[in-house]
Coordinates of C-alpha atoms in Angstrom, one line a residue:
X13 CA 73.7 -107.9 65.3
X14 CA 75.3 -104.8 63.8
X15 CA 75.9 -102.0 66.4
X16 CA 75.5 -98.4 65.2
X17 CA 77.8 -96.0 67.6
X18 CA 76.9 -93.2 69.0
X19 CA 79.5 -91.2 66.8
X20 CA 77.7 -92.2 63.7
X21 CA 74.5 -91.4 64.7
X22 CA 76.1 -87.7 66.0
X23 CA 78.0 -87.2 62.5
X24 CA 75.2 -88.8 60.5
X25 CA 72.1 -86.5 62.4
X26 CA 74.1 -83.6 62.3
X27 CA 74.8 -83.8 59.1
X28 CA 71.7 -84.3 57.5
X29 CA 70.6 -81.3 60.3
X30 CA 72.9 -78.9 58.5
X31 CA 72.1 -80.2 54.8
X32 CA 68.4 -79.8 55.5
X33 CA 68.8 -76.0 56.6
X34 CA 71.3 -75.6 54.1
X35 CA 68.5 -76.7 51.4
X36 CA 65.5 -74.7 53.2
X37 CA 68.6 -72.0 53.3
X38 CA 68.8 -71.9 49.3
X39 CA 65.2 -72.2 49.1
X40 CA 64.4 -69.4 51.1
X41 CA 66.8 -67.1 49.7
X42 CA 66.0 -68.1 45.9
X43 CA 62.3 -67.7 46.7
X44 CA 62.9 -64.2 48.0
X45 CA 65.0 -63.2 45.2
X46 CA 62.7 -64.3 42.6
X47 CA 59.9 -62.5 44.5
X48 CA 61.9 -59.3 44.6
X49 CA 62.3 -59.4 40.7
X50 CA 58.7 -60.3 40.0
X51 CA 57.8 -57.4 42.4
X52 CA 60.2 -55.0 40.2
X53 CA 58.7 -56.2 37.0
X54 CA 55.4 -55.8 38.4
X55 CA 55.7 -52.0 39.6
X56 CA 57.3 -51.3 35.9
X57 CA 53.7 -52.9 34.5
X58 CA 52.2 -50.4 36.5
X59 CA 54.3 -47.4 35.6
X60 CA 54.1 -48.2 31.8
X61 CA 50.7 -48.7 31.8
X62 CA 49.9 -46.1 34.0
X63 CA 51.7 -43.5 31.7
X64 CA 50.3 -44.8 28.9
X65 CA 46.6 -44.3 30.4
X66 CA 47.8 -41.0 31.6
X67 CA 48.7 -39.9 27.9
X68 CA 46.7 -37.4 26.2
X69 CA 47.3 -38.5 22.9
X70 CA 46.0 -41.8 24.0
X71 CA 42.4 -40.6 25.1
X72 CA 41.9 -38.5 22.0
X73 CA 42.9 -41.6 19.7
X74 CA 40.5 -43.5 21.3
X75 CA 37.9 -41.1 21.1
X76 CA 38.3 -41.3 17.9
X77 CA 38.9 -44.6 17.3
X78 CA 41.9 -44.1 15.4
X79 CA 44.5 -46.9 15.0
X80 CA 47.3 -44.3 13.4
X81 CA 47.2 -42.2 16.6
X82 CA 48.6 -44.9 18.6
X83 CA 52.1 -44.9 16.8
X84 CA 53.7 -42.2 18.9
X85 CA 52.4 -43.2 22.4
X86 CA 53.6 -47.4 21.8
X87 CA 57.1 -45.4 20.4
X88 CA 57.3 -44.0 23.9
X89 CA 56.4 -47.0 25.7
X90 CA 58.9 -49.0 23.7
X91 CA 61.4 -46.3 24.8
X92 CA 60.9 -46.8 28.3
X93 CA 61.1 -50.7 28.6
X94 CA 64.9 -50.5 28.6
X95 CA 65.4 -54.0 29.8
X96 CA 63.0 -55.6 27.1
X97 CA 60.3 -57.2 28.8
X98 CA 57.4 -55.7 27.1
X99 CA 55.7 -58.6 25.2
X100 CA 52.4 -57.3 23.6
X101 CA 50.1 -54.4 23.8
X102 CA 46.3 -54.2 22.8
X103 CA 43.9 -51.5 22.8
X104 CA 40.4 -52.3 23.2
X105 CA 37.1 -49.3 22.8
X106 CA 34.2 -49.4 24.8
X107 CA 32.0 -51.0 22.5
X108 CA 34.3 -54.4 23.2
X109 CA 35.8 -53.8 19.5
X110 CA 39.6 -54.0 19.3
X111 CA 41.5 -51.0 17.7
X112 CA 45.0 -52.1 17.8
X113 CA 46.8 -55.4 18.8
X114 CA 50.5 -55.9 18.8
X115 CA 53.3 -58.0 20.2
X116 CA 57.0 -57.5 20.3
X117 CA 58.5 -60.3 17.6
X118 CA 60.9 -62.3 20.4
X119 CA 57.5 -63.4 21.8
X120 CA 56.1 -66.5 20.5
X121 CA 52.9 -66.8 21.0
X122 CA 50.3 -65.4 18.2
X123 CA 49.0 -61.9 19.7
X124 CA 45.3 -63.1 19.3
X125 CA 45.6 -65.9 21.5
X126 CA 46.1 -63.9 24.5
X127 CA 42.7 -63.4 26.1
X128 CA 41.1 -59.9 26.1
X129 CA 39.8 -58.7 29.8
X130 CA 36.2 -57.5 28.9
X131 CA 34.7 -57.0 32.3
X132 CA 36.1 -53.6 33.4
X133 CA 32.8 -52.7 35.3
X134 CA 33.5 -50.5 38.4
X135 CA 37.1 -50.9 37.7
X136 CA 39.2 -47.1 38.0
X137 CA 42.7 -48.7 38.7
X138 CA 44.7 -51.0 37.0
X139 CA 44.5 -54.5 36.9
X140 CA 46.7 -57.0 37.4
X141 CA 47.2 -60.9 36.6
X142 CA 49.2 -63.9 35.4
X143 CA 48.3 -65.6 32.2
X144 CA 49.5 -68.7 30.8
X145 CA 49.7 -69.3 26.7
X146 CA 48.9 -72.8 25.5
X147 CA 52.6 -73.4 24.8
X148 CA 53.4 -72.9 28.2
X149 CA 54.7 -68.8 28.2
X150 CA 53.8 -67.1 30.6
X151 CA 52.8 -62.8 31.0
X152 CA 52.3 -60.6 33.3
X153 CA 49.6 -59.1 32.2
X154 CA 48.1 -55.0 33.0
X155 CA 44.8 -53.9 32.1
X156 CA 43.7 -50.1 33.0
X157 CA 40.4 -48.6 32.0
X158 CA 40.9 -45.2 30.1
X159 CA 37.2 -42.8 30.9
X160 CA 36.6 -39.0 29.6
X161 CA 35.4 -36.3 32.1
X162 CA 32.6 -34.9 30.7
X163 CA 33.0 -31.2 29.8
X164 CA 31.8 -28.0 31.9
X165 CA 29.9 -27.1 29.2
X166 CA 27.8 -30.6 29.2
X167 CA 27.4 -30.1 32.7
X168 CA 25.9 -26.8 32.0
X169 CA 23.5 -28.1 29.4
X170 CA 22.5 -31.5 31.6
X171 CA 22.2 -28.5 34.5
X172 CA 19.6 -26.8 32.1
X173 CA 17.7 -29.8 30.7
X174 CA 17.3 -31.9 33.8
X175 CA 17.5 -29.4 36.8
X176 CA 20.2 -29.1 39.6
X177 CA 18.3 -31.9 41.3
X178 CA 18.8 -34.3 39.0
X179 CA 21.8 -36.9 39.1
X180 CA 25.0 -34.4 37.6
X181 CA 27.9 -35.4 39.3
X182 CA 31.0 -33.0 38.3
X183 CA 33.2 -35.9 38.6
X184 CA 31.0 -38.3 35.7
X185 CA 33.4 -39.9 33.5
X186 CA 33.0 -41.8 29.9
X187 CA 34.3 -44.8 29.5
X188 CA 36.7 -44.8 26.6
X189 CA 37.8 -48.1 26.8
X190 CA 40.8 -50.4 28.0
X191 CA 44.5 -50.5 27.3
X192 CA 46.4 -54.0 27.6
X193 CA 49.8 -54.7 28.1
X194 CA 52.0 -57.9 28.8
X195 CA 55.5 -57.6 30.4
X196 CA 57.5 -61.8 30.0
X197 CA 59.1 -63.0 32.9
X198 CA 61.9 -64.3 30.8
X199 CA 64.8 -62.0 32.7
X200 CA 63.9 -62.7 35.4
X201 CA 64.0 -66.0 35.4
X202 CA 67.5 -66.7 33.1
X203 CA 68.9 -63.8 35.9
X204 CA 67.3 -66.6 38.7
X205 CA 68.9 -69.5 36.7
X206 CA 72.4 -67.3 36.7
X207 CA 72.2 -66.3 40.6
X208 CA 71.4 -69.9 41.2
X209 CA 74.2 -71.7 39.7
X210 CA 76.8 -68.9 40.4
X211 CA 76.5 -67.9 44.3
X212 CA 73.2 -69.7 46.0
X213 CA 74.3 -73.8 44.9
X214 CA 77.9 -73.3 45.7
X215 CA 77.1 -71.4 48.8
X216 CA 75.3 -73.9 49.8
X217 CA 77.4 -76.7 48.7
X218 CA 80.6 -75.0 50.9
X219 CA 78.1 -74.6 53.8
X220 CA 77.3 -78.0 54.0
X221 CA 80.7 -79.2 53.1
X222 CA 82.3 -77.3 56.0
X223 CA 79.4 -78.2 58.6
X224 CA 79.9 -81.8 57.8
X225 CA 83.3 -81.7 58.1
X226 CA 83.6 -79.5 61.5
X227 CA 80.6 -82.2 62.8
X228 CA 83.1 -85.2 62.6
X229 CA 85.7 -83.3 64.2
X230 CA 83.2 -82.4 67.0
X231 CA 82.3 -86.2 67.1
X232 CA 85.6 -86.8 68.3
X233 CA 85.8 -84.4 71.2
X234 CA 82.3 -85.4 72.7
X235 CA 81.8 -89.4 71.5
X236 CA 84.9 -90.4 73.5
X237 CA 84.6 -89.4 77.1
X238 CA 81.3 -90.3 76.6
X239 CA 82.5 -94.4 75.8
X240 CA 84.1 -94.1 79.2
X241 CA 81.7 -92.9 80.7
X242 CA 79.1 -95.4 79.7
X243 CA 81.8 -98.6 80.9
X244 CA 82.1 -97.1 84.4
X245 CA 78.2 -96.7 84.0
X246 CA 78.0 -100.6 83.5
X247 CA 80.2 -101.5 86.1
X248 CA 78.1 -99.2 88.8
X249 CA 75.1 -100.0 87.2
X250 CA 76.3 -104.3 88.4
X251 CA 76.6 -103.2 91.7
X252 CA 80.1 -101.6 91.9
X253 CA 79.7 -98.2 93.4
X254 CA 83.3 -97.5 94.2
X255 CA 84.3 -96.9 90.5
X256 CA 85.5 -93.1 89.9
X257 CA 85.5 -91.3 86.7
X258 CA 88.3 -89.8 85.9
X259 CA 87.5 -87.0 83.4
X260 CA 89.8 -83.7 84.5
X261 CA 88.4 -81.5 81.4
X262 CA 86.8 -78.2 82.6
X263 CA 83.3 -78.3 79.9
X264 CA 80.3 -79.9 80.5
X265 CA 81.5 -83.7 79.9
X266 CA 84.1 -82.9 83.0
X267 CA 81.3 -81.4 84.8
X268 CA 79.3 -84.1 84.1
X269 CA 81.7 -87.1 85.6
X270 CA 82.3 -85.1 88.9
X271 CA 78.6 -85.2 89.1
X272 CA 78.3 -89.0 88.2
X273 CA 81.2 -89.4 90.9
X274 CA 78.6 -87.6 93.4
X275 CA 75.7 -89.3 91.8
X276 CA 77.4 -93.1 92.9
X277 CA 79.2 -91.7 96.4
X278 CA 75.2 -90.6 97.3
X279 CA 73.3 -93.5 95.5
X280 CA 73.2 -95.6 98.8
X281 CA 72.2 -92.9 100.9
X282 CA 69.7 -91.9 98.4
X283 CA 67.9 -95.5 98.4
X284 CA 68.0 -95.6 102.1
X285 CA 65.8 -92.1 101.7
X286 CA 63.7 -93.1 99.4
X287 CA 60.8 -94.5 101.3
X288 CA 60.6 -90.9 102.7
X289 CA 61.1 -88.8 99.5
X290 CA 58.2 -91.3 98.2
X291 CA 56.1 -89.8 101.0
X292 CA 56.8 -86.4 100.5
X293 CA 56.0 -86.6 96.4
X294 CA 52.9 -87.9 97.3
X295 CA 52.5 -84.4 99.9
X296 CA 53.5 -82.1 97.1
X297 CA 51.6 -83.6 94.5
X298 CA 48.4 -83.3 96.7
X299 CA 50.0 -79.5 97.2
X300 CA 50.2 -79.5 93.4
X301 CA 46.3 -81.1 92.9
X302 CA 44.9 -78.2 94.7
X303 CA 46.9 -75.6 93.5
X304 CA 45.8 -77.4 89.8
X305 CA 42.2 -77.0 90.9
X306 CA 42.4 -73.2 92.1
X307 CA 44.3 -72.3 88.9
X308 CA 41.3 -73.7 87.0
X309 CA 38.8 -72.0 89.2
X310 CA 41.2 -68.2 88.8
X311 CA 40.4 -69.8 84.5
X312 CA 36.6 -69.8 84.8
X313 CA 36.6 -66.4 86.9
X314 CA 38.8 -64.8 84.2
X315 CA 37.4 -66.3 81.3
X316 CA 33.7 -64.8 82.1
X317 CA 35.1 -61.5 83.0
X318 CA 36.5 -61.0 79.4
X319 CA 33.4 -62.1 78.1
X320 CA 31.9 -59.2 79.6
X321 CA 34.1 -56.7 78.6
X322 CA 34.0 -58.4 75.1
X323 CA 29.8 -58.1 75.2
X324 CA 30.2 -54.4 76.8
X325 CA 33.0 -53.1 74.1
X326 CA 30.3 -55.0 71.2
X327 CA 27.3 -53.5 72.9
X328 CA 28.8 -49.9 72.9
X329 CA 30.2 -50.2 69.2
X330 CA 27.0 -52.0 67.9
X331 CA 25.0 -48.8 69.7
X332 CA 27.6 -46.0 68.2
X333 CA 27.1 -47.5 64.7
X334 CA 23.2 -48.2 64.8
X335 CA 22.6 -44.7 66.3
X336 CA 24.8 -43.6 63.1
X337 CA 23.3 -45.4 60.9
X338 CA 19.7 -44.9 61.6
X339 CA 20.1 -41.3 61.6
X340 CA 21.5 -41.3 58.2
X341 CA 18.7 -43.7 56.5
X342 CA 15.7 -42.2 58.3
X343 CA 15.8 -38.8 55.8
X344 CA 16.1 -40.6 52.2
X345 CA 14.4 -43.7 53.4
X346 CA 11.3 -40.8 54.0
X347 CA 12.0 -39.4 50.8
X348 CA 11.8 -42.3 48.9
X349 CA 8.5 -42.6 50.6
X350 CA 7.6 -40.0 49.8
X351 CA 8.2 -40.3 46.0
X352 CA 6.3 -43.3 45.9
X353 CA 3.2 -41.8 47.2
X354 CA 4.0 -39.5 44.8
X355 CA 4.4 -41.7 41.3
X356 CA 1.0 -43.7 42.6
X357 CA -1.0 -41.0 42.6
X358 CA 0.7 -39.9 39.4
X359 CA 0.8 -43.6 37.8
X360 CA -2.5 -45.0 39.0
X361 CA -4.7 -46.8 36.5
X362 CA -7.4 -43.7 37.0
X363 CA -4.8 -41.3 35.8
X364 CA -3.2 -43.9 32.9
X365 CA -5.4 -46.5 31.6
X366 CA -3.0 -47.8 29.5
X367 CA 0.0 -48.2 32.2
X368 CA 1.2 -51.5 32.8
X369 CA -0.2 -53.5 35.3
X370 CA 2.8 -54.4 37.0
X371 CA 3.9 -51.0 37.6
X372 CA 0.8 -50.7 40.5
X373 CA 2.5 -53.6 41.7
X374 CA 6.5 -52.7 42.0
X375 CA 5.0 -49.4 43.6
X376 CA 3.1 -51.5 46.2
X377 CA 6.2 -53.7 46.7
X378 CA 8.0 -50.6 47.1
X379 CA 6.2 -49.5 49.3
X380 CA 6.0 -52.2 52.0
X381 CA 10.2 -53.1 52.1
X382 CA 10.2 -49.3 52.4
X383 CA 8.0 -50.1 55.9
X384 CA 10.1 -52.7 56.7
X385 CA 13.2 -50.7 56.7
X386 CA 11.9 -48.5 59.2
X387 CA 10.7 -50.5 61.3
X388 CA 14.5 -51.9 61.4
X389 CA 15.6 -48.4 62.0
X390 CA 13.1 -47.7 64.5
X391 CA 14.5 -51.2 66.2
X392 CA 17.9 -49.9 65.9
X393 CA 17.4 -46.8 67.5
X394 CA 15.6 -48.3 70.2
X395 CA 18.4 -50.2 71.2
X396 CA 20.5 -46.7 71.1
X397 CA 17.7 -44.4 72.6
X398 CA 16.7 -47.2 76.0
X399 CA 16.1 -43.5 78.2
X400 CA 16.7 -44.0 82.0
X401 CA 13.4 -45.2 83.6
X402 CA 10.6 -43.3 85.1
X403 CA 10.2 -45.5 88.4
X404 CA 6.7 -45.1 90.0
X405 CA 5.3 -47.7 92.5
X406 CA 3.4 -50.2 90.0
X407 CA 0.8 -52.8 90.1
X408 CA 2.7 -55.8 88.4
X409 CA -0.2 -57.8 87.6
X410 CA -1.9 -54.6 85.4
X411 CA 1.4 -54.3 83.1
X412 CA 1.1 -57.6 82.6
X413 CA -2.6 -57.8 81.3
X414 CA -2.0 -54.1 79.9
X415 CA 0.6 -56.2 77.7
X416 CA -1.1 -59.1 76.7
X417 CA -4.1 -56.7 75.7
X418 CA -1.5 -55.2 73.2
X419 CA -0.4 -58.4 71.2
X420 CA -2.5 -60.8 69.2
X421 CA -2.5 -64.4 69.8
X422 CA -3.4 -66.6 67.0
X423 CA -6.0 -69.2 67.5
X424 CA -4.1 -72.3 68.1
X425 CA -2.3 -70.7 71.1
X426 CA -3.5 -71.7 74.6
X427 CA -3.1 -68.6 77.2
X428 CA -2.8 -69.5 80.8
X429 CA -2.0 -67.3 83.2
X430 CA -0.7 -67.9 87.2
X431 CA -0.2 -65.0 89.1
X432 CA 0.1 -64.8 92.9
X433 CA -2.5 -62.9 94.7
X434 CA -1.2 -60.0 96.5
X435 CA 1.7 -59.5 94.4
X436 CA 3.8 -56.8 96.2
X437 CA 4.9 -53.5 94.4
X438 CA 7.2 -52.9 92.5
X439 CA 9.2 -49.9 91.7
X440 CA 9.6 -49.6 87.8
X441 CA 8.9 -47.6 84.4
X442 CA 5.8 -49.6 83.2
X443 CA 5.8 -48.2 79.6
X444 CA 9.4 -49.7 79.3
X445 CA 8.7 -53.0 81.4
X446 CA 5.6 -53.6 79.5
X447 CA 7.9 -53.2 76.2
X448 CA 9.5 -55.4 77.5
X449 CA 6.5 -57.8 78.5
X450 CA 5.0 -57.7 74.7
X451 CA 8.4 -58.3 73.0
X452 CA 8.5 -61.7 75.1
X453 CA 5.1 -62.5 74.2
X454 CA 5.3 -62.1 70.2
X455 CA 9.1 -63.7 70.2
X456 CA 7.1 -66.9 72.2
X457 CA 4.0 -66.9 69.7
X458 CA 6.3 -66.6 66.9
X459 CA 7.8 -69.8 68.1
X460 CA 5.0 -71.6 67.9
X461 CA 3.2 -71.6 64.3
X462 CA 1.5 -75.3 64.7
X463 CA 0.1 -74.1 68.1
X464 CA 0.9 -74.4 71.7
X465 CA 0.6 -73.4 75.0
X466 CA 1.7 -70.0 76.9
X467 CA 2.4 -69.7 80.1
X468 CA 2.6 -66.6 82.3
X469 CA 3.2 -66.9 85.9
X470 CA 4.6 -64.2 88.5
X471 CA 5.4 -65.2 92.1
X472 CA 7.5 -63.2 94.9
X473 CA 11.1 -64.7 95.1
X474 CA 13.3 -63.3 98.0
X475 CA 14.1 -59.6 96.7
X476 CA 12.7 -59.6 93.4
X477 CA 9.1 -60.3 91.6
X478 CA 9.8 -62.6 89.4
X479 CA 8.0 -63.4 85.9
X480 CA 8.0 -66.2 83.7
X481 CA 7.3 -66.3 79.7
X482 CA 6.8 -70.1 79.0
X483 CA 6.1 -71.5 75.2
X484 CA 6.1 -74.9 74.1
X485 CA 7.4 -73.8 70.5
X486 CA 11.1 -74.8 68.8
X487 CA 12.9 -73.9 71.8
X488 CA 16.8 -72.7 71.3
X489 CA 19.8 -74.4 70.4
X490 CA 22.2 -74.8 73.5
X491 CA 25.3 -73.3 71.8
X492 CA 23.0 -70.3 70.9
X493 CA 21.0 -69.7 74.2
X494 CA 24.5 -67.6 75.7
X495 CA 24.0 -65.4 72.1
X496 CA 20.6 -64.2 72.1
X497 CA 20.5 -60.9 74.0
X498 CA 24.0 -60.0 72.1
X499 CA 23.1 -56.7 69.3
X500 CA 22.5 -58.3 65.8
X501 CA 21.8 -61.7 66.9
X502 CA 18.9 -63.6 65.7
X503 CA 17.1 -67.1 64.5
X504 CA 14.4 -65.6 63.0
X505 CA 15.1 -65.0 59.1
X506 CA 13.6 -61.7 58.7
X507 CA 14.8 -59.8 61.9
X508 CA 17.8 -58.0 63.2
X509 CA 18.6 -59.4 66.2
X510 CA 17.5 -56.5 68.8
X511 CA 14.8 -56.9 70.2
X512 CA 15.9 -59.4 72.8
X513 CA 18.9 -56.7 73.0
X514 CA 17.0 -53.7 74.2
X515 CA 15.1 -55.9 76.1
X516 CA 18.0 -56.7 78.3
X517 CA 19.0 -53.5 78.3
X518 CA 16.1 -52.3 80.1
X519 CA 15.9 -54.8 82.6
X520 CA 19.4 -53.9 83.6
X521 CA 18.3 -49.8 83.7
X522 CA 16.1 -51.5 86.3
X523 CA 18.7 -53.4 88.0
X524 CA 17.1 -56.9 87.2
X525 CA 17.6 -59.8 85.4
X526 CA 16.5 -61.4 82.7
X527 CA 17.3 -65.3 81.9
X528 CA 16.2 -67.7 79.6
X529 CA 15.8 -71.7 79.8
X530 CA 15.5 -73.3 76.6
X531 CA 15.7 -77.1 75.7
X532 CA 15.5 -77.4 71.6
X533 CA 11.9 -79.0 70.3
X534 CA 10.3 -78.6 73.6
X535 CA 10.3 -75.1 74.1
X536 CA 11.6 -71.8 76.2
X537 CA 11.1 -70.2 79.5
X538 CA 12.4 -66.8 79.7
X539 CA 12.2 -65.7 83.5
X540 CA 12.4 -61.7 84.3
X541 CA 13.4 -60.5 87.8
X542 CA 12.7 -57.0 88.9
X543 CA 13.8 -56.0 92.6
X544 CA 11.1 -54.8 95.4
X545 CA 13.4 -52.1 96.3
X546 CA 14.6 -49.6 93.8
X547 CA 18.4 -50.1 94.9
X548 CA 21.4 -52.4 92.9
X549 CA 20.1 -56.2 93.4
X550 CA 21.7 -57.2 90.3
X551 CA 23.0 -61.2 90.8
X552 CA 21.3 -61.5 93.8
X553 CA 18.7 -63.9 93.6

């Protein structure tokens, strides 16, 4: 059977190790040169078009709509594109008509088979993209929207007819139109083809040459102690421990036969030892088990406490940002209320028989999303406004029927209620507690809309007075359950996710806790503990 050595295998790997980063060499350096001229001919498609869209000459021409103007501003542009790699230019008014196409005559494809970019809404800077012809030439192509200020003197006249409270923004623009232009890659890619050929391939080529070349050389000086030191390996390896190497270089391969030399003078002492090195691996990998097991442990511990800080650095942003936020949609949010009201009264059927009908209707719709948005405000500031509690000595049994006196439960919902005579007293703020309390009880009707059963039970447990909020509704997803008091959170499809949130919040002013037990399609229990002395009991009980 043919034999490959080992010196083949070392010139053969090595050499295909130094052609493939000579390759990914070549690659790499023609990729980042061809990017670096793209990135040139890109910033020049800005700066033409940019100076173009800048020109006077060129917003009063198309103000006009007059194709003759252009002659002067395309003279200067031509000017500027000293290394001929402007391909076409097209300039397109408002009303999507084209004033002027043109292309330079070294391009080939027909000027009207380049597409014209329509959609310019909300666009103030240039645009920029590849296109493709069907012939296969490709354009970088530059489209820049070109808008009129509107005059001080319009300003004064829309100040005069419409008010200063209606819509004049000083900084209103017309929309003139756009201005296309197409630079062709076709420099840069003969000068790629000329770097290519004339410094990357043969660069390359002498790289891999010379690496090839110094490899078998290397071969050499490595492959050949090695030979010998694989027959004195046989002859030990039969039994024959007195063989010696003799290898007097001072690198590694010398280094390496003095050790083989110790390796076979200690081998017999070493298998007379072995029963009792076995014994001690099996010690230190018992050692090693337990150390194993307390690093995982030292994993859990760590893991949860950057979960906390991550929920405490969310909590704090989500609070900074809904406190912002509500403040700054509360005052329009009231005026647009406000001018509702207004246009019903104004626009009711009484006042304009002949109004149309839907009109009452959009008011009225209106209207109600205009509730709803506060009542998301309101929820977001009562996660950022959760006050410190008033604690007074409270009768836990009368916040919890005060509560359930305050929500509505439909029909098909079974109330039970267990509560342990004698319940001791507790040392809370029973406004915020029994926030608290109804919360829980809507979010556990709303998870039942074919009907169920709720539960409320409140025992004493060690330090605290605990309370439980059972339903038999959907329940909650396992993966979600860890999620639900986090800010912004939610299952339901028309809330925010903060109820639950401020909830928490307050039973943690209290120095309680508040857990939840879910098992999806047969419902949740979510348990509150408040402690009988007002003192930190958190994550005791």
């Amino acid at each position: 059977m043919f034999k490959i050595g080992i010196r083949f295998k070392f010139i053969l790997f090595t050499s295909l190790l130094i052609t493939s980063i000579g390759i990914a060499s070549i690659w790499f350096f023609s990729t980042q040169t061809k990017k670096l001229l793209e990135e040139e001919l890109k910033k020049r498609g800005y700066s033409l078009i940019t100076q173009l869209a800048q020109d006077g000459e060129v917003k009063d021409s198309m103000s006009v709509a007059q194709k003759a103007f252009f002659e002067e501003p395309i003279r200067r542009l031509r000017n500027l594109d000293i290394e001929r790699e402007l391909a076409y230019w097209r300039v397109l008014l408002a009303q999507e008509n084209v004033l002027l196409e043109e292309k330079e005559p070294w391009i080939k494809t027909e000027v009207d088979k380049i597409p014209v970019h329509k959609n310019i809404e909300g666009i103030t800077d240039p645009v920029f993209n590849i296109l493709f012809a069907d012939n296969g030439e490709q354009f970088y192509n530059f489209i820049v929207p070109i808008y009129e200020k509107r005059t001080i003197a319009e300003e004064e006249f829309a100040t005069q007819v419409f008010g200063p409270d209606e819509d004049n923004n000083e900084n209103e623009e017309k929309l003139l139109g756009t201005i296309q232009i197409g630079l062709t890659p076709e420099r840069i890619n003969k000068k790629m083809q000329t770097i290519l050929w004339t410094s990357i391939l043969p660069l390359g080529f002498v790289v891999i040459s010379v690496g090839i070349g110094i490899s078998y050389f290397i071969a050499g000086s490595i492959v050949k102690p090695v030979e010998y030191l694989v027959e004195i390996t046989d002859k030990v390896a039969s039994g024959d421990l007195s063989q010696k190497v003799e290898i007097s270089s001072k690198d590694e391969i010398g280094l390496l036969a003095s050790r083989f030399n110790q390796m076979t003078k200690g081998l017999k002492q070493l298998i007379d030892e072995k029963e009792g090195v076995m014994i001690e691996l099996k010690d230190l990998n018992k050692k090693l088990s337990s150390i194993n097991d307390e690093l995982v442990q030292r994993n859990e511990q760590l893991k949860d406490t950057q979960e906390q800080l991550v929920r405490t650095e969310k909590l704090a942003a989500v609070g900074t940002l809904a406190s912002g936020v509500s403040h700054e949609l509360r005052n329009p949010l009231s005026a647009i209320k406000n001018a509702v009201f207004l246009l019903k009264r104004k626009l009711s059927r009484e006042v304009m028989p002949d109004i149309d009908e839907k009109v009452p209707q959009f008011l009225d719709i209106m209207d109600k999303e205009i509730d709803r948005s506060s009542r998301i405000i309101n929820d977001l500031l009562g996660f950022t406004r959760v006050s410190k509690p008033t604690r007074i000595r409270s009768d836990i049994e009368i916040v919890i029927n005060e509560a359930l006196s305050r929500v509505k439960i439909a029909e098909n919902i079974k109330l039970s209620k267990d509560l342990q005579p004698d319940l001791p007293m507790v040392t809370i703020d029973s406004n915020q507690v029994g926030q608290v309390l109804i919360n829980l009880i809507e979010n556990a009707c709303q998870a039942m809309n074919d009907g169920g059963e709720l539960q409320i039970s409140a025992i004493k447990s060690k330090a605290f007075v605990e309370i439980q909020i059972s339903d038999s509704g959907c329940g909650i997803p396992e993966k979600e359950v860890k999620k639900i008091f986090d800010p912004l959170f939610t299952t339901k499809p028309k809330g925010i996710g903060m109820g639950l949130a401020v909830c928490n919040g307050i039973i943690d002013k209290h120095n309680g806790i508040i857990e939840v037990k879910s098992q999806e399609g047969k419902g949740t229990n979510m348990i509150i503990k408040l402690p009988l002395e007002d003192k930190d009991a958190r994550r005791t009980g």
